[in-house]
Short mmCIF file of C-alpha atoms in Angstrom, two decimals:
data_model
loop_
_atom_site.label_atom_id
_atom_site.label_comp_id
_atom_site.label_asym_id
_atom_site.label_seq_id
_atom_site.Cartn_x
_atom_site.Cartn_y
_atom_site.Cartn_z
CA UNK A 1 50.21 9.26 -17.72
CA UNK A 2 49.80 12.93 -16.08
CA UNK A 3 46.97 15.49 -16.55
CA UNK A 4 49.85 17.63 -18.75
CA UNK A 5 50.38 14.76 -21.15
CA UNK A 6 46.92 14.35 -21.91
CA UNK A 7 45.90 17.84 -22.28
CA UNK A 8 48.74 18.19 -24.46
CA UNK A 9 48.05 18.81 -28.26
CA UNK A 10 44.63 20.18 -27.85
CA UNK A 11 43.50 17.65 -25.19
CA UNK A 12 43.51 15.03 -27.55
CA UNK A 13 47.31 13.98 -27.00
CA UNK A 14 47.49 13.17 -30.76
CA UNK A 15 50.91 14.75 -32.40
CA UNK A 16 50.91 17.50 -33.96
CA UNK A 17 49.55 17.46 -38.27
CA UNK A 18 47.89 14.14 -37.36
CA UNK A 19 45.69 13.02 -40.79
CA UNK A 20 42.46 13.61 -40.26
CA UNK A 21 39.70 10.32 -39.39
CA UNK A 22 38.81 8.28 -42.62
CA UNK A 23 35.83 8.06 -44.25
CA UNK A 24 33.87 5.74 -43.50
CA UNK A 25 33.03 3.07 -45.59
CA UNK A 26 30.19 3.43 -48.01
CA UNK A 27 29.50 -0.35 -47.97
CA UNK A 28 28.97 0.13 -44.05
CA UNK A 29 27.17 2.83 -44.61
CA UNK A 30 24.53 1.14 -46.62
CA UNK A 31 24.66 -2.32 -44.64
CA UNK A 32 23.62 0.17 -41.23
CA UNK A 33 20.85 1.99 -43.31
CA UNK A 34 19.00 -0.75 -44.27
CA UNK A 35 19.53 -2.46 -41.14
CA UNK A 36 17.86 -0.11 -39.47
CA UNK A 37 15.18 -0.11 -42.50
CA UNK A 38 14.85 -3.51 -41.50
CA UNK A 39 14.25 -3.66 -38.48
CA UNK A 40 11.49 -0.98 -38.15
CA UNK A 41 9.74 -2.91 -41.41
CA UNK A 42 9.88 -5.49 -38.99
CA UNK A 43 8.42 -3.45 -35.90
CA UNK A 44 6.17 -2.30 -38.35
CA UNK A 45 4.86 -5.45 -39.58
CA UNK A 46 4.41 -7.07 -36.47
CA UNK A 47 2.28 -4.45 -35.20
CA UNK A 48 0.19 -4.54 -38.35
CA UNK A 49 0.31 -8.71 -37.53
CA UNK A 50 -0.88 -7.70 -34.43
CA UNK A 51 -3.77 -5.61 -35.21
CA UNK A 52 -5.12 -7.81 -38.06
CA UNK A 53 -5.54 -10.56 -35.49
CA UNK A 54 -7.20 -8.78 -33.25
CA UNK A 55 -9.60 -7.42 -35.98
CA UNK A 56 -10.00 -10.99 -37.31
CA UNK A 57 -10.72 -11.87 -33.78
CA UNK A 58 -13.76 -9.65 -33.29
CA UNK A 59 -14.93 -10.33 -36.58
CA UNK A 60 -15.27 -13.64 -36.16
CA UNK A 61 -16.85 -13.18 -32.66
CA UNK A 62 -19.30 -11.44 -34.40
CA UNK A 63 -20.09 -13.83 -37.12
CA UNK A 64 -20.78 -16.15 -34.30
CA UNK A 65 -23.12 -14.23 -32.29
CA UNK A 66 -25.04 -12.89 -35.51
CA UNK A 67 -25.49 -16.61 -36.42
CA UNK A 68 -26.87 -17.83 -33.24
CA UNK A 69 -28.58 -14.11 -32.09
CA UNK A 70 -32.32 -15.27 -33.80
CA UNK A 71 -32.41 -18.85 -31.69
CA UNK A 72 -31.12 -17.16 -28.57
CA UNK A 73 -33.33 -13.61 -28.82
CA UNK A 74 -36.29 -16.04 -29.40
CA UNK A 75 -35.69 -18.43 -26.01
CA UNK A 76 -34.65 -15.28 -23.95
CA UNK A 77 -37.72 -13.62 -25.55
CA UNK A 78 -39.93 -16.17 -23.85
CA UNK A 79 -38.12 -16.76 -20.74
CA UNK A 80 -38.14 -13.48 -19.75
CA UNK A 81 -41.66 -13.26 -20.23
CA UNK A 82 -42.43 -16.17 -18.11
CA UNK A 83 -39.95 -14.99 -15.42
CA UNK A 84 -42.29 -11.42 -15.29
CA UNK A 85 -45.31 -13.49 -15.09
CA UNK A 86 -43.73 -16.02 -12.04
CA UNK A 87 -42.41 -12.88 -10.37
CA UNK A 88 -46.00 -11.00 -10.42
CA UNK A 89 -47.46 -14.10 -9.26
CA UNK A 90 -45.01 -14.80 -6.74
CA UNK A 91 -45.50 -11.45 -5.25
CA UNK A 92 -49.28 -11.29 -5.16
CA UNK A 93 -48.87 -14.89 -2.91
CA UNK A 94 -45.99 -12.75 -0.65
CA UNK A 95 -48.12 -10.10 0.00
CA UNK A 96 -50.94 -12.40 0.81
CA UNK A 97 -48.96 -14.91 2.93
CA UNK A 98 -47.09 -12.11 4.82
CA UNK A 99 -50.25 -10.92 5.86
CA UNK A 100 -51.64 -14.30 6.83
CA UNK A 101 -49.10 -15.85 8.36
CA UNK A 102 -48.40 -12.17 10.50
CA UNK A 103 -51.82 -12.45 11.78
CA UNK A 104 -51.21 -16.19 12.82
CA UNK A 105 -48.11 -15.50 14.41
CA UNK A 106 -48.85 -12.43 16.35
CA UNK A 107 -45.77 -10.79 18.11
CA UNK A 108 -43.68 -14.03 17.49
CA UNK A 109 -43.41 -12.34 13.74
CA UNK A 110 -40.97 -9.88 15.13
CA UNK A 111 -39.09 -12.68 16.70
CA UNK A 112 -38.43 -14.17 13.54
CA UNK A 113 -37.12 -11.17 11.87
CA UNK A 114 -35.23 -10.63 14.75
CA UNK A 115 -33.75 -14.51 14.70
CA UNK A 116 -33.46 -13.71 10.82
CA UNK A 117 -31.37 -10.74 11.30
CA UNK A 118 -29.34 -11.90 14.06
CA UNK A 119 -28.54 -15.32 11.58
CA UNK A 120 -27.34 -12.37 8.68
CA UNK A 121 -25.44 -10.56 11.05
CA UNK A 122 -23.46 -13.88 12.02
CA UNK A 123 -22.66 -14.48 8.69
CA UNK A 124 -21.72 -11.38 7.97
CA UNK A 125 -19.62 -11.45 11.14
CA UNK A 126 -17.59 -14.66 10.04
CA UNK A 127 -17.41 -13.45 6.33
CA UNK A 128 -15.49 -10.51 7.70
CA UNK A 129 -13.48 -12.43 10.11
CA UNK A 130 -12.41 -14.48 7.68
CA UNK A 131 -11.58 -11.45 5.15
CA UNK A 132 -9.41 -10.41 8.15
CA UNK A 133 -7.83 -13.10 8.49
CA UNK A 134 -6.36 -13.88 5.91
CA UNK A 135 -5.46 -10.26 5.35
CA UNK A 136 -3.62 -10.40 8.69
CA UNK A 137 -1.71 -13.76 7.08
CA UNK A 138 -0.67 -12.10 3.76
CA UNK A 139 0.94 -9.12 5.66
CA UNK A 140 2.82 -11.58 8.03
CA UNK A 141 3.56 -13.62 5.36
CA UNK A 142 5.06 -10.41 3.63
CA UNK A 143 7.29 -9.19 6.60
CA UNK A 144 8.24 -12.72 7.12
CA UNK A 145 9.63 -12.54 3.26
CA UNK A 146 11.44 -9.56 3.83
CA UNK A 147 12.79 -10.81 6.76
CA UNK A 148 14.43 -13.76 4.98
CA UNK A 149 15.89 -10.97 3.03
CA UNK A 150 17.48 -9.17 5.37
CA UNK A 151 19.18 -12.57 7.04
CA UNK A 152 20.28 -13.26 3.45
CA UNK A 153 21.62 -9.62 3.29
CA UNK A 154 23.58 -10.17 6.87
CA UNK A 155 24.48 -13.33 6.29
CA UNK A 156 26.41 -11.98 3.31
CA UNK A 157 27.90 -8.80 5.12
CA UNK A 158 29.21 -11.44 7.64
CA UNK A 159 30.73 -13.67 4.68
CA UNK A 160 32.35 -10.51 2.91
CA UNK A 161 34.26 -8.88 6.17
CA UNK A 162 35.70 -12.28 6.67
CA UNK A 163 36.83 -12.42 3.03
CA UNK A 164 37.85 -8.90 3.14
CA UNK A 165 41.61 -9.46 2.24
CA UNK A 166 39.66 -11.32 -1.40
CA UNK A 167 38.31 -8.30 -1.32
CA UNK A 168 41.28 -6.16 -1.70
CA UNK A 169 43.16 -8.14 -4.04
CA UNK A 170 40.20 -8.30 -6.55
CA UNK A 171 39.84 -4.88 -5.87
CA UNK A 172 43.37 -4.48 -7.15
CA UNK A 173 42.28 -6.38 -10.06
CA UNK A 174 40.39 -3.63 -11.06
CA UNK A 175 42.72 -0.91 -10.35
CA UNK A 176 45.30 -3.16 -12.41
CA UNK A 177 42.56 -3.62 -15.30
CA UNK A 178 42.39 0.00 -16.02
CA UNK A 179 45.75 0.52 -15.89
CA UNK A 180 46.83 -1.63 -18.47
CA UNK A 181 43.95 -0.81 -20.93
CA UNK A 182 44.98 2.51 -20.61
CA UNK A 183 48.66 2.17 -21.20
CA UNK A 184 48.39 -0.31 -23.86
CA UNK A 185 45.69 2.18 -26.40
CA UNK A 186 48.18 5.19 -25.46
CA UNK A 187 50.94 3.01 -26.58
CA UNK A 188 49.06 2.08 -29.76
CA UNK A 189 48.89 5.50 -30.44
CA UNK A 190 44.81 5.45 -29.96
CA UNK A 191 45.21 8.52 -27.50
CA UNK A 192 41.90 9.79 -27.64
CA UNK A 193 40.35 6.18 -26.19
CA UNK A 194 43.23 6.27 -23.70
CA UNK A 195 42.00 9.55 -23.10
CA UNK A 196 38.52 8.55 -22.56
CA UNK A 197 39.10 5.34 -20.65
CA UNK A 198 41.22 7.70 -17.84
CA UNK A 199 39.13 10.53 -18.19
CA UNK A 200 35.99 7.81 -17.39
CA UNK A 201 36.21 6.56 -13.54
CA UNK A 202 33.20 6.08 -12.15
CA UNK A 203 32.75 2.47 -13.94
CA UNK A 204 35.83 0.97 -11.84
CA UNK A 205 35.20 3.94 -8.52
CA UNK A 206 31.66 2.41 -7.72
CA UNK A 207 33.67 -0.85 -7.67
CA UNK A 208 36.52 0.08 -5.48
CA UNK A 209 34.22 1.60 -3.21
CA UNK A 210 31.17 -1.00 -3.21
CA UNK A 211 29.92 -3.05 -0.59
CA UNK A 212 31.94 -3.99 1.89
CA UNK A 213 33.82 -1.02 1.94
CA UNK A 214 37.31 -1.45 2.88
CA UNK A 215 38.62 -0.64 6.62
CA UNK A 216 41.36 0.27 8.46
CA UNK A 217 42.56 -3.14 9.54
CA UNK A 218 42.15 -2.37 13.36
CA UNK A 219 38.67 -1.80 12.87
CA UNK A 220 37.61 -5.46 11.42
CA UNK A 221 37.32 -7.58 14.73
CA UNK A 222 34.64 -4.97 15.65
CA UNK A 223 33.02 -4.58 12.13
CA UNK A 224 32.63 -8.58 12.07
CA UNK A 225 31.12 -8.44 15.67
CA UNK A 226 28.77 -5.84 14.79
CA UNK A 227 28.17 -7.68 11.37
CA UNK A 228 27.33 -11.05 13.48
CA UNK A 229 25.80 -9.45 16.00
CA UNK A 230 23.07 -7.56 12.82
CA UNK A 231 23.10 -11.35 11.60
CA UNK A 232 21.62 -12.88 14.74
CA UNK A 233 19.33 -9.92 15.22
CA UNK A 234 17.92 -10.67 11.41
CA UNK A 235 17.71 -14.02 12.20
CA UNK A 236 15.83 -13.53 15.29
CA UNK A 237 13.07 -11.60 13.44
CA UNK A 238 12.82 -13.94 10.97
CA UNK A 239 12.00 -16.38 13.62
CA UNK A 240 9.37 -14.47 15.69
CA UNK A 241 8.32 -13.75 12.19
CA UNK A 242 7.73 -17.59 11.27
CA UNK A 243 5.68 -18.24 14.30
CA UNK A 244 3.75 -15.50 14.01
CA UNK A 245 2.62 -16.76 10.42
CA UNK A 246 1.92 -20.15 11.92
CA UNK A 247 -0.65 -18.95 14.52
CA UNK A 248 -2.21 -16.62 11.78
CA UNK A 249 -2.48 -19.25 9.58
CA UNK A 250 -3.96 -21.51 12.27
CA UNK A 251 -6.07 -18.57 12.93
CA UNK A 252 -7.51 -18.28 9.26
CA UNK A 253 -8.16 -22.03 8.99
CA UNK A 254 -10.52 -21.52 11.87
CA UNK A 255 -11.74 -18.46 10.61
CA UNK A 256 -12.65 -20.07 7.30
CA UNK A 257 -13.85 -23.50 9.36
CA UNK A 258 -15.95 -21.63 11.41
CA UNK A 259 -17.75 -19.51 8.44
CA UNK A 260 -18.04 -22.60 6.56
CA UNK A 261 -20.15 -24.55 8.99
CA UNK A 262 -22.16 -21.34 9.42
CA UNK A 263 -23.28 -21.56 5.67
CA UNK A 264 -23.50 -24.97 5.89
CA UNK A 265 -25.35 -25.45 9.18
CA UNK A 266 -26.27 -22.36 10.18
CA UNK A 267 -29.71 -22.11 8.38
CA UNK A 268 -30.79 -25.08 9.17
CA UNK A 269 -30.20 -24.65 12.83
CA UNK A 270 -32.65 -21.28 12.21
CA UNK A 271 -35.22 -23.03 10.34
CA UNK A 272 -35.23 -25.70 13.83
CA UNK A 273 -35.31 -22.66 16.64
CA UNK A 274 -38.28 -20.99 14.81
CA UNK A 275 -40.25 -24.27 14.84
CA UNK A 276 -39.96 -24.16 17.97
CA UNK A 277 -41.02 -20.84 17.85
CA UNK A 278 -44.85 -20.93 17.86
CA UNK A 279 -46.45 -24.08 19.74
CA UNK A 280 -48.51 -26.33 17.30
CA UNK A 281 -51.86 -25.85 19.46
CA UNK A 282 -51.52 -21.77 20.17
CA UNK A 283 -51.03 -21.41 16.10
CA UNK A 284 -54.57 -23.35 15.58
CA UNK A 285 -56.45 -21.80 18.19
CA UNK A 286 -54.80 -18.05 16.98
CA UNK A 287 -55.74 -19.25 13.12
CA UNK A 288 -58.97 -20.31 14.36
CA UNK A 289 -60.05 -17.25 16.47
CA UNK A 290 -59.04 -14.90 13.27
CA UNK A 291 -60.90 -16.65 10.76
#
């Protein structure tokens, strides 16, 4: 069918003193009004469903903490009075046993905050190794995932240029499709859908011209070499970016190890050196000269 014939009659290609549309049916009508009535009742009532749970929710939350508050405000009442009175007595003996045990140790005290501090900052060192990672294994991890990706992607490209000729004839398909839909509502004398199914092409254009596009015959041996050739370099990737995974995930296991035995261990290896720290006899002759 040519531009002329479908512009002719007004651009509608219906004939000339063509009856107008009918009316449409009042029965319809009233079945798609309260259809629609329907369904927002229905939107409307499930939000309302919605918010009366969530009210009932908090009410009865509510309830339940009102019922036990007295019991509980009366045992926190009292603990947290006898947690004030442990912590004032707890720091009049810290005060008193800093000062004490400062004057027995001498300058071996700043050796132990030093061995204190140097214990912290080893934990804090692991913790942070650790942190890293397994940072450093989730970003492998995620190039590694878009790596299998983009052999999945290649892979494909390779499987479509050596199915091109499919290709084509579904491609046809298409083409053949549209034609016949066309002709047959023109032929039924429905020229305005005829109209709009021709005058509508980018449904059945982004097919003919999708992925893999379609070549000049002479150029396929070197599209499907440079297609296998992206393949192998996807796959290779993916590869270097497996084994890098698997020594970062070694890595974090030792990270993790390593920081483990620290909290584990590591204090108790502390509490050991500073024994050793001040000799038995110098700590009773220095607590016996400063009495």
């Amino acid at each position: 069918m040519s531009d002329s014939e479908v512009s002719a009659g007004g651009g509608t290609g219906s004939p000339a003193g063509a009856a107008p549309p009918p009316e449409p049916d009042p029965i319809d009508k009233e079945i798609d009004k309260y259809a629609r009535e329907t369904a927002e009742a229905r939107a409307a009532k499930e939000l309302a469903d919605s918010k009366f749970a969530d009210k009932q929710n908090r009410l009865t939350a509510l309830r339940g903490a009102k019922n036990d508050l007295d019991a509980n405000q009366k045992a926190y009442e009292d603990a947290h009075d006898k947690l004030e009175r442990e912590q004032e007595d707890y720091e009049e003996f810290y005060q008193s046993e800093k000062a004490s045990l400062e004057k027995l140790l001498g300058p071996l005290a700043g050796r132990v905050k030093t061995e204190s501090e140097a214990f912290k900052a080893k934990q804090a060192e692991l913790d942070t190794g650790a942190e890293e990672a397994e940072t450093a294994l989730r970003k492998a991890e995620k190039t590694r995932d878009d790596a299998k990706a983009d052999v999945k992607d290649k892979t494909a490209r390779v499987t479509e240029y050596k199915k091109l000729a499919a290709t084509i004839t579904a491609r046809m398909g298409v083409l053949k499709t549209r034609y016949d839909e066309i002709t047959k509502e023109r032929d039924a004398g429905k020229y305005a859908v005829a109209y709009w199914l021709l005058a509508h092409r980018g449904d059945y254009l982004a097919a003919l011209r999708a992925e893999p596009k379609i070549i000049d015959p002479g150029e396929l041996p070197r599209a499907l070499v440079t297609a296998l050739d992206a393949q192998a370099t996807a796959e290779k990737t993916l590869a270097d970016d497996e084994a890098k995974v698997v020594e970062l995930r070694a890595a974090l296991a030792q990270a993790v190890k390593d920081r483990d035995e620290h909290r584990a261990k590591g204090e108790a290896a502390l509490r050991k050196k500073l024994e050793t720290l001040p000799p038995a006899g110098d700590a009773t002759r220095g607590a016996v000269s400063h009495a």
